[in-house]
Coordinates of C-alpha atoms and ligand atoms in Angstrom, one line a residue:
Chain A
M165 CA 38.1 29.9 9.6
R166 CA 37.1 26.5 10.8
A167 CA 34.3 26.2 13.3
A168 CA 31.8 23.7 14.7
F169 CA 28.2 24.4 15.5
F170 CA 26.2 22.3 17.9
G171 CA 22.4 22.4 18.3
G172 CA 19.8 20.8 20.6
I173 CA 21.9 19.2 23.4
Y174 CA 18.8 18.0 25.3
N175 CA 21.0 17.0 28.3
N176 CA 23.0 14.5 26.2
H177 CA 26.3 15.4 27.8
L178 CA 27.9 12.2 26.3
A179 CA 27.1 13.3 22.8
L180 CA 28.3 16.8 23.5
A181 CA 31.6 15.6 24.8
A182 CA 32.0 13.3 21.8
A183 CA 31.2 16.1 19.4
M184 CA 33.6 18.5 21.1
A185 CA 36.4 15.9 20.8
D186 CA 35.5 15.2 17.2
A187 CA 35.5 18.9 16.2
R188 CA 38.8 19.5 18.0
A189 CA 40.4 16.6 16.3
R190 CA 39.4 18.2 13.0
G191 CA 41.3 21.3 14.0
V192 CA 38.5 23.9 14.5
D193 CA 39.3 27.4 15.7
A194 CA 36.0 27.8 17.5
L195 CA 33.0 26.0 18.8
Y196 CA 29.5 27.4 19.1
C197 CA 26.3 26.1 20.7
L198 CA 22.9 27.1 19.2
G199 CA 20.8 26.4 22.3
D200 CA 18.3 24.0 24.0
V201 CA 20.8 22.6 26.5
G202 CA 18.1 20.8 28.5
G203 CA 15.2 18.4 27.9
F204 CA 14.8 14.7 27.1
G205 CA 18.1 13.3 28.5
P206 CA 19.6 12.8 32.0
H207 CA 21.6 15.1 34.4
P208 CA 21.1 18.6 33.0
D209 CA 24.1 20.0 35.0
R210 CA 26.6 17.8 33.2
S211 CA 25.9 19.4 29.8
L212 CA 25.8 22.8 31.4
E213 CA 29.2 22.3 33.1
L214 CA 30.8 21.0 30.0
L215 CA 29.5 24.0 28.0
R216 CA 30.4 26.6 30.5
A217 CA 33.9 25.2 31.2
S218 CA 34.6 25.2 27.5
G219 CA 33.7 28.9 27.2
M220 CA 31.8 28.1 24.1
P221 CA 29.6 31.0 22.9
T222 CA 26.0 29.9 23.2
V223 CA 22.8 31.2 21.8
Q224 CA 19.6 30.9 23.9
G225 CA 17.0 28.3 22.9
N226 CA 13.4 28.4 24.0
Y227 CA 14.1 25.7 26.6
D228 CA 17.0 27.7 28.0
H229 CA 14.8 30.8 28.2
S230 CA 12.1 28.8 30.1
I231 CA 14.4 26.9 32.4
G232 CA 16.5 30.1 33.1
L233 CA 13.5 32.0 34.1
G234 CA 11.7 29.1 35.9
L235 CA 8.7 29.4 33.6
E236 CA 5.9 26.9 33.7
D237 CA 6.5 25.2 30.4
C238 CA 9.1 24.8 27.6
G239 CA 7.2 27.0 25.1
C240 CA 7.1 24.1 22.6
G241 CA 3.3 24.6 22.2
Y242 CA 2.2 21.1 21.5
T243 CA -1.6 20.4 21.1
D244 CA -1.4 16.6 20.9
P245 CA -2.1 15.2 24.4
R246 CA 0.5 12.5 24.1
D247 CA 3.2 14.9 23.0
N248 CA 2.2 17.3 25.8
H249 CA 2.4 14.5 28.3
F250 CA 6.0 13.7 27.4
A251 CA 7.0 17.3 26.9
R252 CA 5.8 17.9 30.5
I253 CA 7.8 15.0 31.9
S254 CA 11.1 16.1 30.3
Y255 CA 10.5 19.7 31.2
A256 CA 9.7 19.0 34.9
Y257 CA 12.7 16.7 35.1
T258 CA 15.1 19.3 33.7
Q259 CA 13.5 22.1 35.8
E260 CA 13.9 20.1 39.0
K261 CA 17.5 18.9 38.2
T262 CA 19.0 22.1 36.9
S263 CA 21.1 23.7 39.6
S264 CA 20.3 27.3 40.5
V265 CA 23.8 28.3 39.7
H266 CA 23.2 27.8 36.0
R267 CA 19.8 29.5 35.8
P268 CA 21.0 33.1 35.5
W269 CA 23.5 32.0 32.8
L270 CA 20.7 30.4 30.8
A271 CA 18.4 33.4 31.3
G272 CA 21.2 35.8 30.2
L273 CA 22.2 34.0 27.0
P274 CA 21.9 36.1 23.8
E275 CA 19.2 35.3 21.2
R276 CA 21.6 35.9 18.3
L277 CA 25.4 35.8 17.7
S278 CA 27.0 37.3 14.7
V279 CA 30.6 36.6 13.6
D280 CA 32.6 37.9 10.7
A281 CA 34.4 34.9 9.3
E282 CA 37.0 36.4 6.9
G283 CA 34.4 38.5 5.2
T284 CA 31.5 36.1 5.5
R285 CA 28.8 37.2 7.9
L286 CA 27.6 34.3 10.1
V287 CA 24.4 34.8 12.0
M288 CA 23.6 32.2 14.7
V289 CA 20.1 31.8 16.1
H290 CA 18.1 29.0 17.8
G291 CA 14.9 28.9 15.7
S292 CA 15.0 31.8 13.2
P293 CA 16.3 35.3 13.3
R294 CA 12.8 36.7 13.9
Q295 CA 11.5 34.2 16.5
Q296 CA 13.4 32.0 19.0
N297 CA 10.9 29.1 18.6
E298 CA 10.2 29.2 14.8
F299 CA 10.8 25.9 13.1
L300 CA 12.9 25.9 9.9
W301 CA 12.2 22.5 8.3
E302 CA 13.7 21.5 5.0
S303 CA 10.4 20.6 3.3
T304 CA 8.4 23.6 4.5
T305 CA 10.8 26.5 4.3
P306 CA 10.7 28.2 0.8
D307 CA 13.7 29.9 -0.7
P308 CA 12.2 33.3 -1.2
F309 CA 11.2 33.4 2.4
L310 CA 14.8 32.5 3.4
E311 CA 16.3 35.1 1.1
R312 CA 14.2 37.8 2.9
L313 CA 15.0 36.5 6.3
L314 CA 18.8 36.4 5.7
E315 CA 18.7 39.8 4.1
Q316 CA 16.9 41.3 7.0
A317 CA 19.3 39.6 9.4
G318 CA 22.3 40.7 7.4
A319 CA 23.5 37.1 7.1
D320 CA 25.6 35.4 4.5
V321 CA 25.3 32.2 6.4
L322 CA 22.4 31.6 8.8
L323 CA 23.0 28.8 11.3
C324 CA 20.0 27.5 13.3
T325 CA 18.6 24.4 15.0
H326 CA 15.3 23.9 17.0
T327 CA 13.8 21.2 14.7
G328 CA 16.3 18.5 15.6
L329 CA 16.8 17.6 11.9
H330 CA 19.8 18.8 10.0
W331 CA 19.8 20.1 6.5
Q332 CA 21.5 22.9 4.4
R333 CA 20.7 24.8 1.3
R334 CA 22.5 27.3 -0.9
L335 CA 20.2 30.1 -2.1
R336 CA 20.2 31.7 -5.5
S337 CA 21.8 34.8 -4.0
G338 CA 24.7 32.6 -2.8
R339 CA 23.6 32.9 0.8
R340 CA 23.4 29.7 2.8
V341 CA 21.1 28.3 5.4
V342 CA 22.3 25.5 7.7
N343 CA 20.2 23.7 10.2
V344 CA 22.9 22.1 12.3
G345 CA 20.6 19.4 13.7
A346 CA 20.8 18.2 17.2
L347 CA 23.3 16.4 19.5
G348 CA 20.6 15.4 21.9
R349 CA 18.8 12.7 20.0
P350 CA 19.2 10.9 16.6
A351 CA 17.7 12.4 13.5
N352 CA 14.7 10.1 13.2
D353 CA 16.5 8.0 10.6
G354 CA 17.0 4.6 12.3
A355 CA 20.6 5.3 13.2
T356 CA 22.0 6.0 16.7
H357 CA 24.5 8.7 15.8
V358 CA 23.8 12.5 16.1
W359 CA 24.8 15.4 14.0
Y360 CA 26.6 18.8 14.0
A361 CA 27.8 21.2 11.4
L362 CA 31.4 22.0 10.5
L363 CA 32.2 25.2 8.6
D364 CA 35.5 25.7 6.7
T365 CA 35.5 29.1 4.9
R366 CA 38.5 27.9 2.7
K367 CA 36.5 25.1 1.0
P368 CA 34.3 25.6 -2.0
E369 CA 31.6 23.7 -0.2
P370 CA 32.1 25.3 3.1
V371 CA 29.6 23.5 5.3
E372 CA 29.7 19.8 6.1
L373 CA 27.2 18.0 8.3
I374 CA 28.9 15.5 10.5
P375 CA 27.5 12.4 12.2
V376 CA 29.1 11.6 15.6
A377 CA 28.9 8.3 17.4
Y378 CA 28.9 8.4 21.2
D379 CA 28.4 5.9 24.0
F380 CA 24.6 5.8 23.7
H381 CA 24.5 2.6 25.9
Q382 CA 25.9 4.7 28.8
L383 CA 23.3 7.4 28.1
V384 CA 20.5 4.7 28.2
R385 CA 21.9 3.4 31.5
E386 CA 21.7 6.9 33.0
M387 CA 18.3 7.6 31.5
R388 CA 16.9 4.4 33.1
E389 CA 18.6 5.2 36.5
E390 CA 16.9 8.6 36.4
R391 CA 13.6 6.9 35.5
L392 CA 13.1 8.9 32.3
P393 CA 10.4 7.4 30.0
E394 CA 11.2 4.2 28.1
E395 CA 9.8 6.0 25.0
F396 CA 12.8 8.4 25.2
V397 CA 15.2 5.4 25.7
E398 CA 13.7 3.7 22.6
T399 CA 14.6 6.8 20.5
I400 CA 18.2 6.7 21.7
L401 CA 18.5 3.0 21.0
T402 CA 16.7 2.8 17.7
G403 CA 17.2 6.2 16.1
W404 CA 13.4 6.7 15.6
W405 CA 11.5 9.5 17.3
T406 CA 8.6 8.2 19.4
T407 CA 7.3 11.5 20.9
C408 CA 6.8 15.1 19.8
L409 CA 5.9 14.0 16.4
E410 CA 3.0 16.4 15.7
I411 CA 5.4 19.3 14.8
L412 CA 7.0 17.3 12.0
P413 CA 5.8 18.3 8.5
A414 CA 4.2 15.5 6.5
R415 CA 7.3 14.7 4.5
E416 CA 9.7 14.6 7.4
R417 CA 7.3 12.5 9.4
L418 CA 6.8 9.9 6.7
R419 CA 10.5 9.3 6.7
G420 CA 10.3 8.1 10.3
R421 CA 8.8 5.0 11.8
Y422 CA 6.1 6.7 14.0
Chain B
M1380 CA -27.6 59.9 22.5
L1381 CA -26.7 58.0 19.3
T1382 CA -28.8 55.0 18.7
T1383 CA -28.2 52.3 16.1
D1384 CA -30.0 49.1 15.1
T1385 CA -27.4 46.8 16.4
P1386 CA -25.9 47.2 19.8
R1387 CA -22.2 48.0 19.6
P1388 CA -19.5 47.7 22.2
L1389 CA -18.8 51.0 23.9
A1390 CA -15.1 51.0 23.4
P1391 CA -13.2 50.0 20.3
A1392 CA -12.2 46.4 19.9
P1393 CA -8.5 45.6 20.4
T1394 CA -6.1 45.7 17.5
V1395 CA -4.3 42.7 16.0
R1396 CA -1.0 43.8 14.7
F1397 CA -0.1 42.2 11.3
R1398 CA 3.2 40.5 12.0
W1399 CA 4.2 39.1 8.6
L1400 CA 2.7 36.9 5.9
D1401 CA 3.2 33.3 7.0
T1402 CA 0.2 31.8 5.3
L1403 CA -1.4 32.8 2.1
W1404 CA -4.9 31.2 1.7
L1405 CA -6.5 30.9 -1.7
Q1406 CA -10.3 30.3 -1.9
V1407 CA -9.8 28.6 -5.2
T1408 CA -13.3 27.3 -5.8
G1409 CA -15.1 30.2 -4.0
T1410 CA -18.2 28.8 -2.3
L1411 CA -18.7 25.9 -4.7
C1412 CA -18.8 22.6 -3.0
N1413 CA -20.1 19.1 -4.0
I1414 CA -22.0 18.8 -0.7
A1415 CA -23.8 21.2 1.7
C1416 CA -22.8 20.5 5.3
Q1417 CA -25.3 21.7 7.9
H1418 CA -22.5 23.4 9.9
C1419 CA -20.6 24.9 7.0
F1420 CA -19.5 28.3 8.3
I1421 CA -19.5 29.9 4.8
S1422 CA -22.7 28.3 3.4
C1423 CA -21.0 26.4 0.6
G1424 CA -22.8 24.0 -1.6
P1425 CA -23.4 22.7 -5.2
K1426 CA -25.5 25.8 -6.0
A1427 CA -23.7 28.3 -3.8
D1428 CA -22.3 30.9 -6.2
Q1429 CA -22.0 33.9 -3.8
V1430 CA -18.2 33.8 -4.2
P1431 CA -17.1 32.6 -7.7
M1432 CA -14.1 30.5 -8.5
M1433 CA -10.6 32.0 -8.9
T1434 CA -9.0 31.8 -12.3
L1435 CA -5.6 30.2 -12.7
A1436 CA -4.3 33.6 -13.6
A1437 CA -5.7 35.2 -10.4
C1438 CA -4.2 32.4 -8.3
E1439 CA -0.8 32.9 -10.0
E1440 CA -0.9 36.6 -9.3
A1441 CA -1.7 36.0 -5.7
L1442 CA 1.1 33.4 -5.4
A1443 CA 3.6 35.8 -7.0
E1444 CA 2.6 38.5 -4.6
G1445 CA 2.8 36.2 -1.6
T1446 CA 6.2 35.2 -2.7
R1447 CA 7.4 38.8 -2.9
L1448 CA 6.0 39.3 0.6
G1449 CA 8.0 36.3 1.9
M1450 CA 5.1 33.9 2.6
R1451 CA 6.0 30.6 4.2
E1452 CA 3.1 28.4 3.1
V1453 CA 0.0 28.2 1.0
Y1454 CA -3.5 26.8 1.8
F1455 CA -6.1 26.0 -0.8
T1456 CA -9.7 26.1 0.4
G1457 CA -13.2 26.6 -0.9
G1458 CA -15.8 25.1 -1.1
E1459 CA -14.1 22.0 -2.4
P1460 CA -10.8 22.7 -4.1
F1461 CA -10.8 19.5 -6.2
L1462 CA -13.9 20.9 -8.1
H1463 CA -11.5 23.4 -9.7
P1464 CA -11.0 22.3 -13.4
E1465 CA -7.4 23.4 -13.2
I1466 CA -6.6 22.0 -9.8
Q1467 CA -3.5 20.1 -11.0
A1468 CA -1.9 23.2 -12.5
L1469 CA -2.8 25.2 -9.4
V1470 CA -1.1 22.6 -7.1
D1471 CA 2.0 22.6 -9.3
R1472 CA 2.2 26.4 -9.4
A1473 CA 1.9 26.6 -5.6
L1474 CA 4.3 23.7 -4.9
A1475 CA 7.0 25.3 -7.0
L1476 CA 7.0 28.3 -4.6
A1477 CA 6.1 27.1 -1.2
P1478 CA 4.7 24.2 0.8
L1479 CA 1.0 23.6 0.2
T1480 CA -1.9 22.3 2.2
I1481 CA -5.3 21.5 0.6
I1482 CA -8.4 21.5 2.7
T1483 CA -10.8 19.0 1.2
N1484 CA -13.9 16.9 2.0
G1485 CA -12.1 13.9 0.3
L1486 CA -15.1 12.9 -1.7
L1487 CA -13.5 13.6 -5.1
L1488 CA -10.2 11.7 -4.3
D1489 CA -10.5 8.7 -6.5
D1490 CA -7.7 6.3 -7.2
A1491 CA -6.2 8.3 -10.1
R1492 CA -6.3 11.5 -8.0
V1493 CA -4.7 9.8 -5.0
E1494 CA -2.0 8.4 -7.2
W1495 CA -1.3 11.8 -8.7
L1496 CA -1.2 13.4 -5.2
A1497 CA 1.2 10.7 -3.9
E1498 CA 3.5 11.3 -6.8
R1499 CA 3.5 15.1 -6.1
F1500 CA 4.1 14.4 -2.4
R1501 CA 7.2 12.4 -3.2
T1502 CA 8.7 14.6 -5.9
A1503 CA 7.6 18.2 -5.3
R1504 CA 10.2 20.8 -4.2
Y1505 CA 8.2 21.5 -1.0
S1506 CA 5.9 19.6 1.3
L1507 CA 2.3 18.8 0.1
D1508 CA -0.2 18.1 2.8
L1509 CA -4.0 17.3 2.9
R1510 CA -6.7 18.1 5.4
V1511 CA -9.7 15.8 5.1
S1512 CA -12.9 16.6 7.0
L1513 CA -14.6 13.8 9.0
D1514 CA -17.0 14.8 11.8
G1515 CA -17.4 11.5 13.6
M1516 CA -16.2 8.0 14.1
T1517 CA -19.6 6.6 12.9
A1518 CA -22.1 7.4 10.2
A1519 CA -24.6 8.3 12.9
Q1520 CA -22.2 11.0 14.2
N1521 CA -20.9 12.3 10.9
D1522 CA -23.8 12.0 8.4
P1523 CA -26.3 14.3 10.1
V1524 CA -24.0 17.3 9.6
R1525 CA -22.1 16.3 6.5
G1526 CA -24.8 14.5 4.6
R1527 CA -26.1 10.9 4.2
G1528 CA -23.4 8.5 2.9
T1529 CA -20.5 10.8 3.4
F1530 CA -19.0 8.8 6.3
E1531 CA -18.6 5.7 4.2
R1532 CA -17.2 7.7 1.2
V1533 CA -14.7 9.6 3.4
V1534 CA -13.6 6.4 5.1
S1535 CA -12.8 4.8 1.7
C1536 CA -10.9 7.9 0.7
L1537 CA -8.8 7.7 3.9
R1538 CA -8.1 4.1 3.2
R1539 CA -7.0 4.9 -0.3
L1540 CA -4.7 7.7 1.0
G1541 CA -3.3 5.4 3.6
A1542 CA -2.6 2.6 1.0
A1543 CA -0.8 5.2 -1.1
G1544 CA 1.5 6.0 1.8
L1545 CA -0.1 9.4 2.5
S1546 CA -1.1 10.6 5.9
P1547 CA -3.7 13.4 5.8
V1548 CA -4.7 15.5 8.8
V1549 CA -8.2 14.4 9.6
T1550 CA -10.0 17.5 10.8
V1551 CA -13.0 17.1 13.2
V1552 CA -15.4 19.9 14.0
E1553 CA -16.7 19.7 17.5
H1554 CA -20.3 19.8 16.4
E1555 CA -21.7 17.9 19.3
T1556 CA -20.8 17.1 22.9
G1557 CA -18.5 14.2 23.3
L1558 CA -16.2 15.3 20.5
E1559 CA -14.0 17.5 22.6
G1560 CA -11.3 16.6 25.1
N1561 CA -8.3 14.3 25.2
A1562 CA -10.2 11.0 25.3
A1563 CA -12.0 11.8 22.0
R1564 CA -8.7 12.8 20.4
Q1565 CA -7.1 9.6 21.4
A1566 CA -10.0 7.5 20.2
F1567 CA -10.1 9.4 16.9
L1568 CA -6.4 8.8 16.4
E1569 CA -6.8 5.1 16.9
F1570 CA -9.8 5.1 14.6
V1571 CA -7.8 6.7 11.8
R1572 CA -4.9 4.3 12.4
G1573 CA -7.4 1.5 12.0
L1574 CA -8.1 2.8 8.5
G1575 CA -4.6 1.9 7.4
I1576 CA -3.0 5.3 8.0
R1577 CA 0.4 4.6 9.5
Q1578 CA 1.0 7.9 11.1
P1579 CA -2.5 9.3 12.0
R1580 CA -2.9 13.0 12.6
V1581 CA -6.2 14.6 13.8
K1582 CA -7.1 18.2 14.3
F1583 CA -10.2 19.2 16.3
L1584 CA -11.8 22.5 15.4
P1585 CA -14.3 24.4 17.5
L1586 CA -17.6 25.2 15.8
L1587 CA -18.0 28.6 14.2
R1588 CA -21.5 29.9 14.5
L1589 CA -21.6 31.5 11.1
G1590 CA -23.0 30.6 7.7
R1591 CA -25.3 27.6 7.6
E1592 CA -24.5 26.7 11.2
V1593 CA -26.6 29.7 12.2
R1594 CA -29.7 27.8 10.9
R1595 CA -28.6 24.5 12.4
T1596 CA -28.2 25.9 15.9
H1597 CA -27.9 29.6 16.4
G1598 CA -25.5 32.5 15.7
Y1599 CA -23.5 34.6 18.1
E1600 CA -25.4 36.8 20.5
P1601 CA -24.5 40.5 20.2
E1602 CA -23.0 40.5 23.7
E1603 CA -20.6 37.8 22.7
A1604 CA -18.5 40.1 20.6
W1605 CA -15.0 40.3 22.0
G1606 CA -15.6 44.0 22.7
A1607 CA -13.0 46.1 24.2
H1608 CA -11.3 43.4 26.3
A1609 CA -7.6 43.5 26.1
L1610 CA -5.8 40.7 24.4
A1611 CA -2.7 38.9 25.8
A1612 CA 0.3 39.4 23.5
S1613 CA 0.8 35.7 23.1
V1614 CA -2.8 35.2 22.0
E1615 CA -2.7 38.1 19.7
S1616 CA 0.4 36.9 17.8
S1617 CA -1.0 33.4 17.5
L1618 CA -4.2 34.4 15.8
L1619 CA -4.6 33.6 12.2
C1620 CA -5.2 37.2 11.3
A1621 CA -1.8 38.2 12.7
S1622 CA 0.1 36.3 10.1
S1623 CA -2.1 35.3 7.2
R1624 CA -4.6 36.6 4.7
I1625 CA -7.1 35.0 2.3
V1626 CA -7.4 35.8 -1.4
T1627 CA -10.8 35.2 -3.0
A1628 CA -12.3 36.1 -6.4
Q1629 CA -13.9 39.0 -4.6
G1630 CA -10.8 40.5 -2.9
V1631 CA -8.5 39.9 0.0
F1632 CA -10.0 39.3 3.5
T1633 CA -8.7 39.2 7.1
C1634 CA -9.0 35.4 7.5
P1635 CA -10.7 32.4 6.0
I1636 CA -13.5 32.7 8.6
L1637 CA -14.8 36.1 7.6
I1638 CA -15.0 35.9 3.8
E1639 CA -18.7 36.6 3.8
K1640 CA -18.3 39.8 5.9
P1641 CA -18.0 42.8 3.6
D1642 CA -16.3 44.8 6.3
A1643 CA -13.6 42.1 6.6
R1644 CA -12.5 42.8 3.0
L1645 CA -9.1 44.6 3.1
G1646 CA -8.4 45.3 -0.5
D1647 CA -7.9 44.0 -4.0
S1648 CA -4.4 42.7 -3.5
V1649 CA -2.4 41.0 -0.7
G1650 CA -0.1 44.0 -0.6
Q1651 CA -3.1 46.2 0.4
A1652 CA -4.2 43.8 3.1
T1653 CA -1.1 43.5 5.2
R1654 CA -2.2 46.0 7.8
D1655 CA -3.4 45.8 11.4
I1656 CA -7.1 45.0 12.0
S1657 CA -9.4 45.3 14.9
L1658 CA -11.1 42.3 16.5
K1659 CA -14.6 43.6 15.9
W1660 CA -16.4 40.4 14.6
D1661 CA -18.5 38.1 16.7
A1662 CA -16.6 35.0 15.5
C1663 CA -13.4 36.4 16.9
R1664 CA -14.4 35.2 20.3
T1665 CA -14.2 31.6 19.0
C1666 CA -10.6 32.2 17.9
V1667 CA -9.6 33.9 21.1
L1668 CA -11.4 31.7 23.6
D1669 CA -11.4 28.3 22.0
G1670 CA -7.9 28.7 20.6
L1671 CA -9.0 28.3 17.0
R1672 CA -5.9 28.3 14.9
C1673 CA -6.4 27.1 11.4
N1674 CA -2.8 26.1 11.0
T1675 CA -1.6 22.8 12.4
Ligands
SF4_291 S1 -17.9 22.4 5.4 FE1 -16.5 22.0 3.7 S2 -17.3 20.2 2.7 FE2 -18.9 20.9 4.0 S3 -20.1 22.3 2.6 FE3 -18.6 23.6 3.7 S4 -16.9 23.7 2.2 FE4 -18.2 21.9 1.6
SF4_292 S1 -12.3 35.5 13.1 FE1 -10.3 34.9 14.1 S2 -8.8 35.0 12.5 FE2 -10.6 36.1 11.8 S3 -10.2 38.3 12.4 FE3 -11.4 37.3 14.1 S4 -9.8 36.6 15.5 FE4 -8.8 37.0 13.6

């Protein structure tokens, strides 16, 4: 089986379209989305329409849950006032611009998808199998903890997103954890491309993390037309995160500019 | 009618369900500290020996048990963890298993120590983080609670850490008015940035009216106990006692706040301590109402 996994779309419909085309060109049998369709970028409905038209199975992210039910906030739980300020702006924008026809779909998304890929059990979640908004960062997620988590979830391969930063690890038991990263914004590494994960069960190293280029200049034009904060635009243009930094562990944070 | 010396709430306090072990705290140096802050909620100090140091073997045992239980992270606290004669071995043992945060007053972080920490930060398997306490942006604001001269010494420690490329979380106890709110946070962030820390992080902590703080101001009034009030599920699950335990040389306790309360001792080992507890202590109100969460 060959499949592509997309995380954190954050309204970046241009990156989503580019990643879908890239994965199809690589001959995948299936596409999956791991949630957080909204936030940060412009025109929420465009990503939602792309996703729904493709019929791609989608896991619910915390953002999808909040937007779907019309809740007051995104459930990100920032304490830093600056982070909160920007989180509120992108949530209010997405809330206002998401058409009501998509809300029941968002609210009804499953929290977990399981697929049997030729004897390998894939479990897809947004944050972690036990909590939709749990962050699995590379530098703060210990192996023994992951072994337990995957065992409890009955997973040979766990696929997640939520942090916005991609990584993968093979555990001593042979199980694998893949944070597929995000399509919505670059990975805080000074580059403009975004990332997704490609699984090919026939390969000895079955998971590849793939960078995709997309028309980010067009995204920036749309973000400015929609009067989204220049801080968000800067991230798209430079590849450095400018907001929501407090959630980053020390090591991941020090790799970035801010 | 039954009468007791201390008034008790009429109905039992609500239960906090133990969810899982996210954070394992180790009180590595017990109550031993190189200073004696006026607001220290566990009365630590240079002569405070009510809780002894943990041995390396005891720490290793606790870490192994935490690993078996699937812990996500480890915190070292005290007292002052850098007073432990085997602190480097302790740090290495913990970092081989899980990410580690050390809570420190910063006063013992000389050039050699900072260099060693920076090296561990870069090369360890998991993330190493520091929390350095500073309770004001001036000596006049900090020194009355933390001791004369501590402001200057902590500021030089922060500069050293910044120069080594590290970014500690500066923790600020809201010990006087003017230290709470967004404006204070923003000002503090800029202050820390000004010390050469490229990516400043600050964490404001509400005052706990326990330990030495009781003498500085006052303790909790009996009617302040959380009592029988129900707890929102979202609050319950975010409390420290829902997902962490602290190991000390005198047993395992509900949380780092209550290590001087004999009835908060849950057992000899972490395995015995992973059970539900009831919110019966007066300090619990600070956690619930002021949103005290020890984790970042
Ligand atoms: S508050 Fe911290 S630094 Fe101050 S006496 Fe207590 S343990 Fe030591
Ligand atoms: S003091 Fe706070 S962390 Fe400790 S038991 Fe009470 S509510 Fe829980």
